[in-house]
mmCIF file of C-alpha atoms in Angstrom:
data_model
loop_
_atom_site.group_PDB
_atom_site.id
_atom_site.type_symbol
_atom_site.label_atom_id
_atom_site.label_comp_id
_atom_site.label_asym_id
_atom_site.label_seq_id
_atom_site.Cartn_x
_atom_site.Cartn_y
_atom_site.Cartn_z
ATOM 1 C CA UNK A 606 100.882 122.565 81.134
ATOM 2 C CA UNK A 607 100.634 119.589 83.464
ATOM 3 C CA UNK A 608 99.971 120.688 87.021
ATOM 4 C CA UNK A 609 100.546 117.527 89.059
ATOM 5 C CA UNK A 610 103.124 115.201 87.582
ATOM 6 C CA UNK A 611 103.844 111.667 88.675
ATOM 7 C CA UNK A 612 106.820 109.567 87.663
ATOM 8 C CA UNK A 613 107.013 106.898 86.627
ATOM 9 C CA UNK A 614 103.551 106.100 85.288
ATOM 10 C CA UNK A 615 104.259 102.380 85.661
ATOM 11 C CA UNK A 616 106.636 100.819 88.137
ATOM 12 C CA UNK A 617 107.528 97.159 88.437
ATOM 13 C CA UNK A 618 109.395 96.017 91.514
ATOM 14 C CA UNK A 619 110.271 92.781 93.193
ATOM 15 C CA UNK A 620 108.832 91.522 96.438
ATOM 16 C CA UNK A 621 110.769 93.195 99.245
ATOM 17 C CA UNK A 622 112.766 95.547 97.020
ATOM 18 C CA UNK A 623 112.431 99.209 98.068
ATOM 19 C CA UNK A 624 110.744 101.510 95.597
ATOM 20 C CA UNK A 625 110.220 105.271 95.415
ATOM 21 C CA UNK A 626 107.443 107.042 93.593
ATOM 22 C CA UNK A 627 107.688 110.738 92.866
ATOM 23 C CA UNK A 628 105.253 113.606 92.514
ATOM 24 C CA UNK A 629 105.838 117.189 91.512
ATOM 25 C CA UNK A 630 103.488 120.148 91.168
ATOM 26 C CA UNK A 631 103.569 123.474 89.397
ATOM 27 C CA UNK A 632 100.640 124.929 91.365
ATOM 28 C CA UNK A 633 102.619 126.081 94.408
ATOM 29 C CA UNK A 634 100.022 124.408 96.615
ATOM 30 C CA UNK A 635 100.571 124.052 100.346
ATOM 31 C CA UNK A 636 99.059 120.619 100.740
ATOM 32 C CA UNK A 637 100.192 117.417 99.060
ATOM 33 C CA UNK A 638 98.536 114.042 99.475
ATOM 34 C CA UNK A 639 99.353 110.436 98.715
ATOM 35 C CA UNK A 640 96.518 108.006 98.055
ATOM 36 C CA UNK A 641 96.497 104.290 97.406
ATOM 37 C CA UNK A 642 93.769 103.011 95.095
ATOM 38 C CA UNK A 643 93.035 99.374 94.443
ATOM 39 C CA UNK A 644 90.836 98.110 91.656
ATOM 40 C CA UNK A 645 87.225 99.298 91.779
ATOM 41 C CA UNK A 646 87.753 101.090 95.091
ATOM 42 C CA UNK A 647 87.838 104.679 96.230
ATOM 43 C CA UNK A 648 91.220 106.291 96.824
ATOM 44 C CA UNK A 649 92.519 105.648 100.334
ATOM 45 C CA UNK A 650 94.501 108.427 101.966
ATOM 46 C CA UNK A 651 97.919 107.311 103.164
ATOM 47 C CA UNK A 652 99.305 110.642 104.391
ATOM 48 C CA UNK A 653 99.472 114.309 103.573
ATOM 49 C CA UNK A 654 101.709 117.310 104.086
ATOM 50 C CA UNK A 655 100.543 120.733 105.092
ATOM 51 C CA UNK A 656 103.621 122.657 104.046
ATOM 52 C CA UNK A 657 106.337 120.652 105.806
ATOM 53 C CA UNK A 658 104.049 119.257 108.473
ATOM 54 C CA UNK A 659 103.607 115.543 107.933
ATOM 55 C CA UNK A 660 100.306 113.863 108.789
ATOM 56 C CA UNK A 661 100.054 110.100 108.789
ATOM 57 C CA UNK A 662 96.709 108.301 108.620
ATOM 58 C CA UNK A 663 96.298 105.950 111.565
ATOM 59 C CA UNK A 664 95.966 102.833 109.413
ATOM 60 C CA UNK A 665 98.832 103.551 107.016
ATOM 61 C CA UNK A 666 101.326 100.679 107.299
ATOM 62 C CA UNK A 667 104.806 101.469 108.637
ATOM 63 C CA UNK A 668 106.135 100.111 105.347
ATOM 64 C CA UNK A 669 105.062 103.379 103.707
ATOM 65 C CA UNK A 670 106.980 106.585 104.240
ATOM 66 C CA UNK A 671 107.055 109.959 102.585
ATOM 67 C CA UNK A 672 109.380 112.895 102.061
ATOM 68 C CA UNK A 673 108.698 116.438 100.959
ATOM 69 C CA UNK A 674 112.012 118.215 100.424
ATOM 70 C CA UNK A 675 110.377 121.385 99.089
ATOM 71 C CA UNK A 676 106.992 122.797 98.051
ATOM 72 C CA UNK A 677 107.104 121.286 94.599
ATOM 73 C CA UNK A 678 108.152 117.706 95.252
ATOM 74 C CA UNK A 679 106.874 114.831 97.315
ATOM 75 C CA UNK A 680 108.043 111.213 97.397
ATOM 76 C CA UNK A 681 106.427 107.974 98.480
ATOM 77 C CA UNK A 682 108.829 105.304 99.714
ATOM 78 C CA UNK A 683 107.749 101.715 100.109
ATOM 79 C CA UNK A 684 110.455 100.029 102.119
ATOM 80 C CA UNK A 685 109.600 96.385 101.512
ATOM 81 C CA UNK A 686 106.791 96.022 99.001
ATOM 82 C CA UNK A 687 104.498 93.069 99.396
ATOM 83 C CA UNK A 688 102.097 91.623 96.877
ATOM 84 C CA UNK A 689 99.285 93.463 98.633
ATOM 85 C CA UNK A 690 100.918 96.808 97.871
ATOM 86 C CA UNK A 691 100.279 96.453 94.163
ATOM 87 C CA UNK A 692 97.936 99.324 93.383
ATOM 88 C CA UNK A 693 97.570 102.697 91.740
ATOM 89 C CA UNK A 694 99.229 105.454 93.764
ATOM 90 C CA UNK A 695 97.746 108.898 93.329
ATOM 91 C CA UNK A 696 99.317 112.176 94.291
ATOM 92 C CA UNK A 697 97.117 115.206 94.812
ATOM 93 C CA UNK A 698 97.559 118.817 95.838
ATOM 94 C CA UNK A 699 95.378 121.577 97.172
ATOM 95 C CA UNK A 700 96.042 125.222 97.867
ATOM 96 C CA UNK A 701 94.753 127.811 100.271
ATOM 97 C CA UNK A 702 92.236 129.608 98.058
ATOM 98 C CA UNK A 703 90.710 131.378 101.019
ATOM 99 C CA UNK A 704 87.454 130.704 102.816
ATOM 100 C CA UNK A 705 88.238 127.021 102.911
ATOM 101 C CA UNK A 706 87.386 126.680 99.218
ATOM 102 C CA UNK A 707 90.301 124.535 98.273
ATOM 103 C CA UNK A 708 90.031 121.952 95.539
ATOM 104 C CA UNK A 709 92.142 118.855 95.135
ATOM 105 C CA UNK A 710 93.981 118.328 91.880
ATOM 106 C CA UNK A 711 95.206 114.845 91.092
ATOM 107 C CA UNK A 712 98.134 113.551 89.128
ATOM 108 C CA UNK A 713 97.773 110.756 86.564
ATOM 109 C CA UNK A 714 98.905 108.125 89.049
ATOM 110 C CA UNK A 715 101.650 105.514 89.179
ATOM 111 C CA UNK A 716 100.626 101.901 88.692
ATOM 112 C CA UNK A 717 102.808 99.695 90.912
ATOM 113 C CA UNK A 718 103.255 96.031 90.122
ATOM 114 C CA UNK A 719 104.998 93.767 92.642
ATOM 115 C CA UNK A 720 106.465 90.518 91.333
ATOM 116 C CA UNK B 303 82.044 112.524 110.967
ATOM 117 C CA UNK B 304 81.229 113.035 107.340
ATOM 118 C CA UNK B 305 80.360 110.217 104.970
ATOM 119 C CA UNK B 306 79.366 109.768 101.352
ATOM 120 C CA UNK B 307 77.113 107.146 99.836
ATOM 121 C CA UNK B 308 77.019 106.314 96.165
ATOM 122 C CA UNK B 309 74.293 103.685 96.113
ATOM 123 C CA UNK B 310 74.898 102.477 92.568
ATOM 124 C CA UNK B 311 78.040 100.424 91.935
ATOM 125 C CA UNK B 312 77.333 100.179 88.199
ATOM 126 C CA UNK B 313 75.093 102.174 85.883
ATOM 127 C CA UNK B 314 74.496 101.172 82.282
ATOM 128 C CA UNK B 315 73.041 103.626 79.772
ATOM 129 C CA UNK B 316 72.720 103.801 76.022
ATOM 130 C CA UNK B 317 74.660 106.428 74.136
ATOM 131 C CA UNK B 318 72.521 109.525 73.779
ATOM 132 C CA UNK B 319 70.406 108.737 76.822
ATOM 133 C CA UNK B 320 70.283 110.934 79.895
ATOM 134 C CA UNK B 321 72.256 110.110 83.005
ATOM 135 C CA UNK B 322 71.871 110.656 86.719
ATOM 136 C CA UNK B 323 74.412 109.398 89.247
ATOM 137 C CA UNK B 324 73.353 109.538 92.856
ATOM 138 C CA UNK B 325 75.331 110.854 95.786
ATOM 139 C CA UNK B 326 74.135 111.250 99.361
ATOM 140 C CA UNK B 327 76.230 112.711 102.125
ATOM 141 C CA UNK B 328 76.125 112.890 105.856
ATOM 142 C CA UNK B 329 77.441 116.045 107.430
ATOM 143 C CA UNK B 330 76.039 118.425 109.995
ATOM 144 C CA UNK B 331 76.815 121.765 108.411
ATOM 145 C CA UNK B 332 76.899 122.954 104.831
ATOM 146 C CA UNK B 333 79.295 120.668 103.032
ATOM 147 C CA UNK B 334 81.684 121.313 100.209
ATOM 148 C CA UNK B 335 80.848 118.794 97.485
ATOM 149 C CA UNK B 336 82.775 117.499 94.506
ATOM 150 C CA UNK B 337 82.382 115.129 91.593
ATOM 151 C CA UNK B 338 85.436 113.540 90.000
ATOM 152 C CA UNK B 339 85.758 111.276 86.968
ATOM 153 C CA UNK B 340 88.435 108.648 86.526
ATOM 154 C CA UNK B 341 89.148 106.953 83.215
ATOM 155 C CA UNK B 342 90.926 103.571 83.316
ATOM 156 C CA UNK B 343 94.549 103.905 84.356
ATOM 157 C CA UNK B 344 94.246 107.633 84.972
ATOM 158 C CA UNK B 345 94.037 109.996 87.904
ATOM 159 C CA UNK B 346 90.903 111.753 89.090
ATOM 160 C CA UNK B 347 89.699 114.754 87.119
ATOM 161 C CA UNK B 348 87.462 117.341 88.751
ATOM 162 C CA UNK B 349 84.089 117.650 86.992
ATOM 163 C CA UNK B 350 82.469 120.218 89.246
ATOM 164 C CA UNK B 351 82.248 121.487 92.788
ATOM 165 C CA UNK B 352 79.789 123.161 95.114
ATOM 166 C CA UNK B 353 80.787 125.533 97.882
ATOM 167 C CA UNK B 354 77.846 127.907 98.206
ATOM 168 C CA UNK B 355 75.355 129.947 96.223
ATOM 169 C CA UNK B 356 73.401 128.594 93.284
ATOM 170 C CA UNK B 357 72.518 125.001 94.041
ATOM 171 C CA UNK B 358 72.708 123.973 90.375
ATOM 172 C CA UNK B 359 76.343 123.711 89.419
ATOM 173 C CA UNK B 360 77.667 123.458 85.895
ATOM 174 C CA UNK B 361 80.817 121.507 85.212
ATOM 175 C CA UNK B 362 83.034 120.382 82.384
ATOM 176 C CA UNK B 363 82.069 117.919 79.639
ATOM 177 C CA UNK B 364 78.395 118.914 79.825
ATOM 178 C CA UNK B 365 77.837 117.669 83.385
ATOM 179 C CA UNK B 366 75.820 119.410 86.051
ATOM 180 C CA UNK B 367 74.920 118.620 89.636
ATOM 181 C CA UNK B 368 72.272 119.880 91.998
ATOM 182 C CA UNK B 369 72.748 120.344 95.729
ATOM 183 C CA UNK B 370 69.581 119.500 97.643
ATOM 184 C CA UNK B 371 70.033 120.193 101.325
ATOM 185 C CA UNK B 372 66.669 118.694 102.290
ATOM 186 C CA UNK B 373 67.668 115.369 100.735
ATOM 187 C CA UNK B 374 71.392 115.558 101.593
ATOM 188 C CA UNK B 375 72.077 114.834 97.973
ATOM 189 C CA UNK B 376 74.368 116.058 95.205
ATOM 190 C CA UNK B 377 73.377 114.076 92.130
ATOM 191 C CA UNK B 378 75.313 114.328 88.902
ATOM 192 C CA UNK B 379 73.435 114.656 85.624
ATOM 193 C CA UNK B 380 74.092 114.791 81.929
ATOM 194 C CA UNK B 381 71.325 115.151 79.305
ATOM 195 C CA UNK B 382 72.994 113.051 76.614
ATOM 196 C CA UNK B 383 75.750 110.565 77.322
ATOM 197 C CA UNK B 384 78.625 109.969 74.918
ATOM 198 C CA UNK B 385 80.606 106.731 74.692
ATOM 199 C CA UNK B 386 83.658 108.609 75.979
ATOM 200 C CA UNK B 387 81.839 109.220 79.288
ATOM 201 C CA UNK B 388 82.348 105.578 80.258
ATOM 202 C CA UNK B 389 84.464 105.815 83.403
ATOM 203 C CA UNK B 390 84.386 105.670 87.199
ATOM 204 C CA UNK B 391 82.714 108.580 88.952
ATOM 205 C CA UNK B 392 83.481 109.598 92.524
ATOM 206 C CA UNK B 393 81.526 111.930 94.758
ATOM 207 C CA UNK B 394 83.401 113.587 97.621
ATOM 208 C CA UNK B 395 82.467 115.759 100.580
ATOM 209 C CA UNK B 396 84.556 117.990 102.776
ATOM 210 C CA UNK B 397 83.858 120.346 105.619
ATOM 211 C CA UNK B 398 84.915 123.956 105.430
ATOM 212 C CA UNK B 399 87.389 123.504 108.246
ATOM 213 C CA UNK B 400 89.210 120.535 106.762
ATOM 214 C CA UNK B 401 91.291 119.881 103.683
ATOM 215 C CA UNK B 402 90.705 116.136 103.763
ATOM 216 C CA UNK B 403 87.745 115.046 101.647
ATOM 217 C CA UNK B 404 85.795 111.850 102.112
ATOM 218 C CA UNK B 405 85.191 109.899 98.926
ATOM 219 C CA UNK B 406 82.298 107.678 98.003
ATOM 220 C CA UNK B 407 83.086 104.200 96.716
ATOM 221 C CA UNK B 408 82.445 105.243 93.134
ATOM 222 C CA UNK B 409 79.962 104.428 90.394
ATOM 223 C CA UNK B 410 81.113 102.718 87.237
ATOM 224 C CA UNK B 411 79.361 104.064 84.137
ATOM 225 C CA UNK B 412 78.971 101.724 81.180
ATOM 226 C CA UNK B 413 77.782 103.196 77.900
ATOM 227 C CA UNK B 414 76.194 100.962 75.274
ATOM 228 C CA UNK B 415 76.382 102.037 71.623
#
C-alpha cells in the first residue's frame, strides 16, 4: 500500500545525458514536491506543483525541469546532468486536509549517480 | 521568515538509554512542527506532528515531542533507544498559511550496543 512511489530507486547516467525521474502517488494530493538531498544535508526544495500550477524555487538551476501530466504523476527532468547533480532526489506530496493542517509524505527517493 | 535550528549534528547514545534531540524554531505565530526520520538510502518518514492542542505529542516507534512556546522548542524524546533507531532526524516548521516547510539540517543518531 505504498503511497508515494519513486522509480527507479537507483539511476546511473552519463555526464550530459538527459535523465528523467518519476514519482507517482495514490493519495490524490494536490501538492507535489521535488527535493534534492546531498549527503548529510537537509532536503533542498527544487520546485512544487499546486495542482497544475508550477512553482520554481529561485535558486533551482535551469538544468532542472518538471512535468505533472495529471494529479498522480510528476516527473523530474535533468537536461544535462553534471557531476554536482549526483544526489538523492525525493518526491513528496501533501493534501488539503483543511485548516492548513497538511502533512508531507515522502517517497523512498531515487539515488542518482553521474559518471 | 521561519527557520529551524538543530544544534546537534551528531548524537551518540547507548542502546537502552534515553534520547533527546533538540529543535528550536523561529516564527512569529504558532507554528506547525514536524519530526521526520530518515534511514540510510531511504526517504523521510513522519514520526509526529504538532498543529495545536496538547503540547505533548505522541508519535510512532515510541517517540514523543513537546512543544514549548516560551522556549521556541520542539524537542524529540524517546525513553529507551533501540539499535534500529540509528538514523538521521529532521525537524521541520511550517506556517499555517504555507505548504512549504523549512527543514533543519538534521541530527545523526548513532546507537552503541
